[in-house]
Amino acid sequence: MTAYSNTRDFALLQDQNDSLSTFRQEFYHPIINGREAIYFTGNSLGLQPRVTQDYVLAELEDWATYGVEGHFHGRNPWYSYQDILTNQLATLLGALPIEVVSMNSLTTNLHLLLVSFYRPTKERHKIICEYDAFPSDLYAVQSQASYHGYNPDEAVVYLKAREGEYLLRTEDIIAAIEREGKSLATVMLGAVNYYTGQFLDLEKISAAAHKVGATVGFNLAHATGNVMMKLHEWNVDYACFCSYKYLNAGPGGVSGIFVHERFADDKSIPRFAGWWGNDPETRFSIPRTFVPARGARSWQLSNAAVISMSALKASLDIFEDAGMDELRAKSEKLTGFLEFIIQDINREFKASTGVEPVKIITPSNPAERGCQLSLIMHSNGKKIHEKLTEKGVITDWREPDVIRAAPAPLYNSFMDVYEFGQFLKESIL
Ligand SMILES: *Cc1c(COP(=O)(O)O)cnc(C)c1O
């Protein structure tokens, strides 16, 4: 447990002792008011690594040099480009390489996975998701229920926090799964909730879903590159992630999926098929009937989105260099420091005004959160967010009332967190 102190000297000392501090210079930081912004929105769009342009340019050059022959003669042949991402992605997810593939965009992948793992019958057609799930996830599960001929108002079961609470309790999630029992087809939740920053207990939820005979999947948009996961060991059935948030692969960056190894050779699972999911051995002999490749790769539809994947490769190389264990250790300290500073501000204001201006709704237990803290202001939340922006602090505002602040361990420093606290104090009205 670090003994924190809300001072510039403390922040400086932490940065000096931080073995990952040099990674900060490997990213472009937006400039506001003539200085580097305090960028706390890696949960929305990660910063651009300086090397990304080289990776992307390499593919553009090979395209210029080889034309179609780049599929086989490029430096990283495009035919198998998706495969060079697999091992690094598997490491980040706690997965086996056979369980992971990079493809498409996130919501597309969520639909493709639901096609395979939400196979409702009259008796068993419910889907559990969070009441405050990301809108795209809500639309996905609702439209999947409609697509199969069910009324989404009846088929989708929403998990709500208890009255007066913001977070979901594991025991309540499990109770809901048990209550639906035989009528439950699948559970699909955000692993780290985009609004509250809560990291759910994926292992316990998976076990509970399996116990009632349901499948279980997670949206890892806010989890990948942020928290430690062991998807294989935790027996998760399916998951999808995006690469443009904590993975820093650029706007609209390519997504990917996880499908547990136990389905690797299960040809009976229905899937919307495309040629890239066919066994690569026979792909070019143009078989008339789809023969799925082994594992997650069989869910691919199309040939690799090489330009987008090259930006992801740049980022994955940085993650490998830094090491996810080290990043997570720093992240816990960095977010702990942010939490400490906010509580310090609360103490100070409470002493003079009797009111704590900031409520942190994210769990305080580091095991139940990633790097993001979700803040609700006692009053004037939107104005405070605007003032922060004017001062060169980039956080984001989520309706109805949350400021999300996510210090990313790859490119944020303890000094960023300290200065954020100073700006926040000045912005509170
Ligand atoms: C960011 C995010 C999305 C965005 O979906 P796209 O298809 O990439 O636009 C969806 N769901 C969750 C939970 C997210 O955090």
Coordinates of C-alpha atoms in Angstrom, one line a residue, residues 6-427:
N6 CA -1.1 15.3 -2.5
T7 CA 2.0 17.3 -3.4
R8 CA 4.1 18.1 -6.5
D9 CA 7.2 16.6 -4.9
F10 CA 5.5 13.3 -4.2
A11 CA 4.3 13.1 -7.8
L12 CA 7.7 13.9 -9.1
L13 CA 9.3 11.3 -7.0
Q14 CA 6.8 8.6 -8.2
D15 CA 7.6 9.5 -11.8
Q16 CA 11.3 9.3 -11.2
N17 CA 10.9 5.8 -9.7
D18 CA 8.5 4.7 -12.5
S19 CA 10.2 2.1 -14.7
L20 CA 7.6 2.7 -17.4
S21 CA 7.9 6.5 -17.4
T22 CA 9.8 6.7 -20.7
F23 CA 6.7 5.2 -22.6
R24 CA 5.1 8.6 -22.2
Q25 CA 7.4 10.1 -24.9
E26 CA 6.4 7.3 -27.3
F27 CA 3.0 8.9 -27.8
Y28 CA 1.7 12.1 -29.4
H29 CA 0.0 14.3 -26.7
P30 CA -2.5 16.9 -27.9
I31 CA -1.4 20.5 -27.2
I32 CA -3.8 22.8 -25.5
N33 CA -2.9 26.4 -24.3
G34 CA 0.6 25.8 -25.6
R35 CA 1.3 22.7 -23.4
E36 CA 0.7 19.0 -23.4
A37 CA -2.9 18.3 -22.4
I38 CA -3.7 16.1 -19.4
Y39 CA -5.2 13.3 -21.4
F40 CA -7.5 11.1 -19.3
T41 CA -9.7 9.7 -22.1
G42 CA -7.8 6.6 -23.1
N43 CA -11.1 4.9 -22.3
S44 CA -12.6 6.5 -25.3
L45 CA -9.7 6.9 -27.8
G46 CA -6.1 6.0 -26.8
L47 CA -3.3 8.4 -27.9
Q48 CA -1.3 7.7 -31.1
P49 CA 2.0 6.0 -30.6
R50 CA 4.8 7.7 -32.5
V51 CA 5.8 4.4 -34.2
T52 CA 2.3 3.8 -35.6
Q53 CA 3.0 5.8 -38.7
D54 CA 6.0 3.6 -39.6
Y55 CA 3.9 0.4 -39.3
V56 CA 1.1 1.8 -41.5
L57 CA 3.6 3.3 -44.0
A58 CA 5.3 -0.1 -44.3
E59 CA 2.0 -1.6 -45.6
L60 CA 1.4 1.3 -47.9
E61 CA 4.9 0.9 -49.3
D62 CA 4.4 -2.8 -49.8
W63 CA 1.2 -2.1 -51.6
A64 CA 2.9 0.4 -53.8
T65 CA 5.8 -2.0 -54.5
Y66 CA 4.0 -5.3 -54.9
G67 CA 0.4 -4.6 -55.7
V68 CA -1.6 -7.8 -55.3
E69 CA 1.6 -9.8 -54.7
G70 CA 1.9 -8.1 -51.3
H71 CA -0.5 -10.9 -50.1
F72 CA 2.4 -13.3 -50.3
H73 CA 5.6 -11.2 -50.9
G74 CA 5.1 -8.2 -48.6
R75 CA 7.3 -7.9 -45.5
N76 CA 4.3 -9.1 -43.5
P77 CA 2.3 -11.0 -46.1
W78 CA -1.3 -9.8 -46.0
Y79 CA -2.7 -13.3 -46.6
S80 CA -1.9 -14.2 -43.0
Y81 CA -1.7 -10.7 -41.5
Q82 CA -4.3 -11.3 -38.9
D83 CA -2.1 -14.2 -37.5
I84 CA 0.7 -11.9 -36.5
L85 CA -1.6 -10.3 -33.9
T86 CA -2.9 -13.4 -32.3
N87 CA -0.3 -14.3 -29.7
Q88 CA 0.0 -10.8 -28.3
L89 CA -3.8 -10.5 -28.1
A90 CA -4.1 -13.9 -26.5
T91 CA -1.6 -12.8 -23.8
L92 CA -3.7 -9.6 -23.1
L93 CA -6.9 -11.6 -22.8
G94 CA -5.5 -14.6 -20.8
A95 CA -6.5 -16.8 -23.8
L96 CA -4.9 -19.5 -26.0
P97 CA -4.0 -18.4 -29.5
I98 CA -6.7 -20.7 -30.9
E99 CA -9.3 -18.7 -29.0
V100 CA -8.5 -15.3 -30.5
V101 CA -8.8 -13.5 -33.8
S102 CA -8.8 -9.9 -34.9
M103 CA -11.5 -8.9 -37.3
N104 CA -14.3 -6.4 -38.1
S105 CA -15.7 -3.8 -35.8
L106 CA -16.9 -4.3 -32.2
T107 CA -20.7 -4.2 -32.6
T108 CA -20.4 -6.4 -35.8
N109 CA -18.5 -9.0 -33.8
L110 CA -21.0 -8.9 -31.0
H111 CA -23.8 -9.7 -33.4
L112 CA -21.7 -12.5 -35.0
L113 CA -21.1 -14.0 -31.6
L114 CA -24.7 -13.8 -30.6
V115 CA -25.7 -15.5 -33.8
S116 CA -23.6 -18.5 -32.5
F117 CA -24.1 -18.3 -28.8
Y118 CA -27.6 -16.9 -28.4
R119 CA -29.8 -19.6 -29.9
P120 CA -33.1 -19.2 -28.3
T121 CA -35.8 -21.8 -28.0
K122 CA -39.3 -21.2 -26.7
E123 CA -38.3 -22.5 -23.2
R124 CA -34.9 -20.8 -23.2
H125 CA -34.8 -17.5 -24.8
K126 CA -33.8 -14.8 -22.2
I127 CA -30.7 -12.7 -22.4
I128 CA -29.3 -11.0 -19.3
C129 CA -27.5 -7.7 -19.8
E130 CA -26.9 -4.5 -17.8
Y131 CA -29.6 -1.9 -17.6
D132 CA -27.0 0.8 -18.2
A133 CA -25.1 -1.2 -20.8
F134 CA -23.4 0.8 -23.6
P135 CA -26.2 1.7 -26.1
S136 CA -24.7 -0.4 -29.0
D137 CA -24.8 -3.4 -26.7
L138 CA -28.4 -2.8 -25.8
Y139 CA -29.4 -2.5 -29.5
A140 CA -27.5 -5.6 -30.3
V141 CA -29.2 -7.8 -27.7
Q142 CA -32.6 -6.3 -28.3
S143 CA -32.4 -6.7 -32.1
Q144 CA -31.1 -10.3 -31.7
A145 CA -34.1 -11.1 -29.7
S146 CA -36.4 -9.6 -32.3
Y147 CA -34.5 -11.3 -35.1
H148 CA -35.4 -14.6 -33.5
G149 CA -39.0 -13.6 -33.2
Y150 CA -39.1 -12.7 -29.5
N151 CA -40.3 -9.5 -27.9
P152 CA -37.2 -7.8 -26.6
D153 CA -39.2 -6.3 -23.7
E154 CA -39.8 -9.8 -22.5
A155 CA -36.7 -11.6 -23.7
V156 CA -34.0 -9.1 -22.4
V157 CA -33.6 -9.1 -18.7
Y158 CA -31.8 -6.0 -17.3
L159 CA -29.6 -6.0 -14.3
K160 CA -30.0 -2.8 -12.3
A161 CA -28.0 -1.6 -9.3
R162 CA -30.0 -1.6 -6.0
E163 CA -31.9 1.5 -5.1
G164 CA -29.5 4.3 -4.1
E165 CA -26.5 2.3 -5.4
Y166 CA -24.5 2.6 -8.6
L167 CA -22.7 -0.7 -8.9
L168 CA -23.9 -4.2 -9.5
R169 CA -23.4 -6.7 -6.7
T170 CA -22.0 -10.1 -7.8
E171 CA -24.6 -11.8 -5.6
D172 CA -27.4 -10.0 -7.3
I173 CA -26.1 -10.9 -10.8
I174 CA -25.9 -14.6 -9.7
A175 CA -29.3 -14.4 -8.1
A176 CA -30.8 -13.1 -11.4
I177 CA -29.1 -15.9 -13.4
E178 CA -30.5 -18.5 -11.0
R179 CA -33.9 -16.9 -11.1
E180 CA -34.0 -17.1 -14.9
G181 CA -32.6 -20.6 -14.7
K182 CA -33.9 -22.8 -17.5
S183 CA -35.3 -19.8 -19.4
L184 CA -31.9 -18.2 -19.7
A185 CA -30.1 -18.6 -23.1
T186 CA -27.1 -16.3 -22.6
V187 CA -25.6 -13.7 -20.3
M188 CA -23.9 -10.8 -22.1
L189 CA -22.3 -8.1 -20.0
G190 CA -19.6 -5.4 -20.2
A191 CA -16.6 -6.8 -18.4
V192 CA -15.6 -3.3 -17.2
N193 CA -18.7 -1.1 -17.3
Y194 CA -18.2 2.0 -19.5
Y195 CA -20.1 4.3 -17.2
T196 CA -19.1 3.2 -13.6
G197 CA -15.7 1.7 -14.4
Q198 CA -16.7 -1.5 -12.4
F199 CA -14.8 -4.7 -13.3
L200 CA -17.2 -7.6 -12.8
D201 CA -16.3 -11.0 -11.5
L202 CA -16.2 -12.8 -14.8
E203 CA -15.2 -16.1 -13.3
K204 CA -18.1 -16.3 -10.9
I205 CA -20.6 -15.0 -13.4
S206 CA -19.5 -17.6 -16.0
A207 CA -19.8 -20.4 -13.5
A208 CA -23.3 -19.3 -12.5
A209 CA -24.4 -19.1 -16.1
H210 CA -23.0 -22.5 -17.0
K211 CA -24.7 -24.0 -13.9
V212 CA -28.2 -23.1 -15.3
G213 CA -27.2 -24.3 -18.8
A214 CA -26.7 -20.8 -20.4
T215 CA -23.8 -19.5 -22.4
V216 CA -21.9 -16.4 -21.2
G217 CA -20.1 -13.7 -23.0
F218 CA -18.5 -10.3 -22.3
N219 CA -17.9 -7.1 -24.1
L220 CA -14.2 -6.3 -23.3
A221 CA -14.2 -2.8 -24.8
H222 CA -13.1 -1.2 -21.5
A223 CA -11.2 -4.2 -20.2
T224 CA -8.6 -5.0 -22.9
G225 CA -5.3 -3.4 -22.2
N226 CA -6.7 -2.1 -18.9
V227 CA -7.2 -5.1 -16.5
M228 CA -5.7 -8.5 -16.1
M229 CA -7.9 -11.3 -17.5
K230 CA -7.9 -15.1 -17.7
L231 CA -10.7 -15.7 -20.1
H232 CA -9.7 -19.3 -20.8
E233 CA -9.3 -20.3 -17.2
W234 CA -12.5 -18.4 -16.2
N235 CA -14.4 -20.5 -18.8
V236 CA -15.9 -17.6 -20.6
D237 CA -17.6 -18.8 -23.8
Y238 CA -17.3 -15.8 -26.0
A239 CA -16.1 -12.2 -25.9
C240 CA -15.3 -9.3 -28.2
F241 CA -13.0 -6.3 -27.7
C242 CA -12.1 -3.1 -29.5
S243 CA -8.6 -1.8 -30.1
Y244 CA -9.1 2.0 -30.2
K245 CA -9.6 2.6 -26.4
Y246 CA -6.8 1.3 -24.2
L247 CA -5.1 -0.5 -27.1
N248 CA -4.3 2.8 -28.9
A249 CA -4.9 1.4 -32.4
G250 CA -6.7 4.5 -33.7
P251 CA -10.2 5.7 -34.5
G252 CA -12.5 2.9 -35.6
G253 CA -9.6 0.4 -35.2
V254 CA -10.1 -3.2 -35.9
S255 CA -11.9 -5.3 -33.3
G256 CA -11.5 -9.0 -32.4
I257 CA -13.1 -11.9 -30.7
F258 CA -12.5 -14.7 -28.2
V259 CA -14.2 -18.1 -28.4
H260 CA -13.3 -20.7 -25.8
E261 CA -11.2 -23.6 -26.9
R262 CA -13.9 -26.1 -26.2
F263 CA -15.7 -24.9 -29.3
A264 CA -12.6 -25.0 -31.4
D265 CA -13.7 -28.1 -33.3
D266 CA -17.4 -27.8 -32.8
K267 CA -18.7 -27.7 -36.4
S268 CA -22.3 -27.8 -35.2
I269 CA -22.3 -24.2 -34.0
P270 CA -24.2 -22.1 -36.5
R271 CA -22.3 -19.1 -37.7
F272 CA -22.7 -16.5 -40.4
A273 CA -19.8 -17.7 -42.6
G274 CA -17.4 -16.0 -45.0
W275 CA -14.4 -17.3 -47.0
W276 CA -11.8 -16.1 -44.5
G277 CA -13.3 -18.4 -41.8
N278 CA -12.8 -21.4 -44.0
D279 CA -9.9 -23.8 -43.3
P280 CA -6.9 -21.9 -44.8
E281 CA -5.7 -25.2 -46.3
T282 CA -8.6 -25.3 -48.7
R283 CA -9.6 -21.6 -48.9
F284 CA -8.2 -21.1 -52.4
S285 CA -9.4 -24.4 -53.8
I286 CA -12.8 -22.8 -53.7
P287 CA -14.8 -25.4 -51.8
R288 CA -18.5 -25.2 -52.5
T289 CA -19.2 -25.9 -48.8
F290 CA -17.8 -24.0 -45.8
V291 CA -15.3 -26.0 -43.8
P292 CA -14.6 -24.0 -40.6
A293 CA -11.0 -23.3 -39.6
R294 CA -10.1 -24.4 -36.1
G295 CA -11.1 -22.0 -33.3
A296 CA -12.0 -18.4 -33.3
R297 CA -10.6 -17.9 -36.8
S298 CA -13.6 -19.6 -38.3
W299 CA -15.7 -16.6 -37.4
Q300 CA -13.8 -14.4 -39.8
L301 CA -15.7 -13.3 -42.8
S302 CA -13.3 -11.2 -44.9
N303 CA -9.7 -10.8 -45.7
A304 CA -7.6 -8.9 -43.2
A305 CA -8.1 -5.1 -42.7
V306 CA -4.3 -4.7 -43.1
I307 CA -4.0 -0.9 -42.7
S308 CA -6.0 -0.9 -39.5
M309 CA -4.3 -4.1 -38.2
S310 CA -0.9 -2.6 -38.8
A311 CA -1.8 0.2 -36.3
L312 CA -2.9 -2.4 -33.9
K313 CA 0.4 -4.3 -34.3
A314 CA 2.3 -1.1 -33.5
S315 CA 0.4 -0.8 -30.3
L316 CA 0.7 -4.5 -29.3
D317 CA 4.4 -4.3 -29.7
I318 CA 4.4 -1.5 -27.2
F319 CA 2.3 -3.5 -24.8
E320 CA 4.6 -6.4 -25.1
D321 CA 7.6 -4.2 -24.4
A322 CA 6.1 -2.6 -21.3
G323 CA 4.5 -5.9 -20.0
M324 CA 0.9 -6.1 -18.9
D325 CA 1.8 -7.1 -15.3
E326 CA 4.0 -4.0 -15.0
L327 CA 1.3 -1.7 -16.6
R328 CA -1.3 -3.1 -14.2
A329 CA 0.9 -2.5 -11.2
K330 CA 1.5 1.1 -12.2
S331 CA -2.2 1.6 -13.1
E332 CA -3.3 0.6 -9.6
K333 CA -0.9 3.1 -8.1
L334 CA -1.8 5.8 -10.5
T335 CA -5.6 5.5 -10.1
G336 CA -5.1 5.0 -6.3
F337 CA -3.3 8.4 -6.4
L338 CA -6.1 10.0 -8.3
E339 CA -8.6 8.6 -5.8
F340 CA -6.5 9.9 -2.9
I341 CA -6.2 13.4 -4.4
I342 CA -10.0 13.6 -4.9
Q343 CA -10.7 12.5 -1.4
D344 CA -8.2 15.1 -0.2
I345 CA -10.1 17.8 -2.1
N346 CA -13.3 16.5 -0.6
R347 CA -11.8 16.8 2.9
E348 CA -10.7 20.3 2.3
F349 CA -14.1 21.5 0.9
K350 CA -16.0 19.7 3.6
A351 CA -14.0 21.5 6.3
S352 CA -15.0 24.9 4.8
T353 CA -18.4 24.3 3.2
G354 CA -19.7 21.2 4.8
V355 CA -20.1 19.5 1.5
E356 CA -18.0 16.9 -0.4
P357 CA -18.0 18.2 -4.0
V358 CA -17.1 14.9 -5.7
K359 CA -18.5 11.4 -5.4
I360 CA -16.5 8.6 -6.8
I361 CA -18.9 5.9 -8.0
T362 CA -16.2 3.4 -9.2
P363 CA -15.4 0.7 -6.7
S364 CA -12.5 1.6 -4.4
N365 CA -11.2 -2.0 -4.4
P366 CA -8.5 -2.1 -7.2
A367 CA -9.5 -5.7 -8.1
E368 CA -13.0 -4.4 -9.0
R369 CA -11.9 -1.6 -11.3
G370 CA -9.5 -0.7 -14.1
C371 CA -7.8 2.7 -14.4
Q372 CA -11.0 4.8 -14.8
L373 CA -12.7 6.7 -12.0
S374 CA -16.3 7.9 -12.6
L375 CA -17.0 11.1 -10.8
I376 CA -20.4 12.7 -10.0
M377 CA -20.2 16.3 -8.9
H378 CA -22.3 17.5 -6.0
S379 CA -23.4 20.3 -8.3
N380 CA -22.6 22.0 -11.6
G381 CA -21.1 18.8 -13.1
K382 CA -21.3 19.9 -16.7
K383 CA -19.8 23.4 -16.0
I384 CA -16.9 21.8 -14.0
H385 CA -16.2 19.5 -16.9
E386 CA -16.2 22.5 -19.3
K387 CA -13.8 24.4 -17.0
L388 CA -11.5 21.4 -16.9
T389 CA -11.5 21.3 -20.7
E390 CA -10.6 25.0 -20.9
K391 CA -7.6 24.4 -18.6
G392 CA -6.3 21.6 -20.9
V393 CA -7.6 18.6 -19.1
I394 CA -9.3 16.1 -21.4
T395 CA -11.8 14.0 -19.6
D396 CA -15.2 13.1 -20.9
W397 CA -18.8 13.7 -19.9
R398 CA -21.4 10.9 -19.9
E399 CA -25.1 11.7 -19.5
P400 CA -26.7 12.1 -17.2
D401 CA -24.0 13.2 -14.7
V402 CA -20.7 11.5 -14.9
I403 CA -17.1 12.8 -15.5
R404 CA -14.9 9.9 -16.5
A405 CA -11.2 10.3 -15.8
A406 CA -9.0 7.5 -16.9
P407 CA -5.2 7.9 -16.3
A408 CA -3.6 5.3 -18.7
P409 CA -0.4 3.8 -17.3
L410 CA 1.3 3.7 -20.7
Y411 CA 1.3 7.5 -21.2
N412 CA 0.0 9.2 -18.1
S413 CA 2.3 10.3 -15.2
F414 CA 1.8 10.9 -11.5
M415 CA 2.4 14.5 -12.3
D416 CA -0.6 14.4 -14.7
V417 CA -2.7 13.2 -11.8
Y418 CA -1.4 15.8 -9.4
E419 CA -2.1 18.6 -11.8
F420 CA -5.5 17.2 -12.6
G421 CA -6.3 17.6 -8.9
Q422 CA -5.1 21.2 -8.9
F423 CA -7.2 22.0 -11.9
L424 CA -10.2 20.2 -10.5
K425 CA -9.9 22.2 -7.2
E426 CA -9.9 25.4 -9.2
S427 CA -12.9 24.3 -11.3

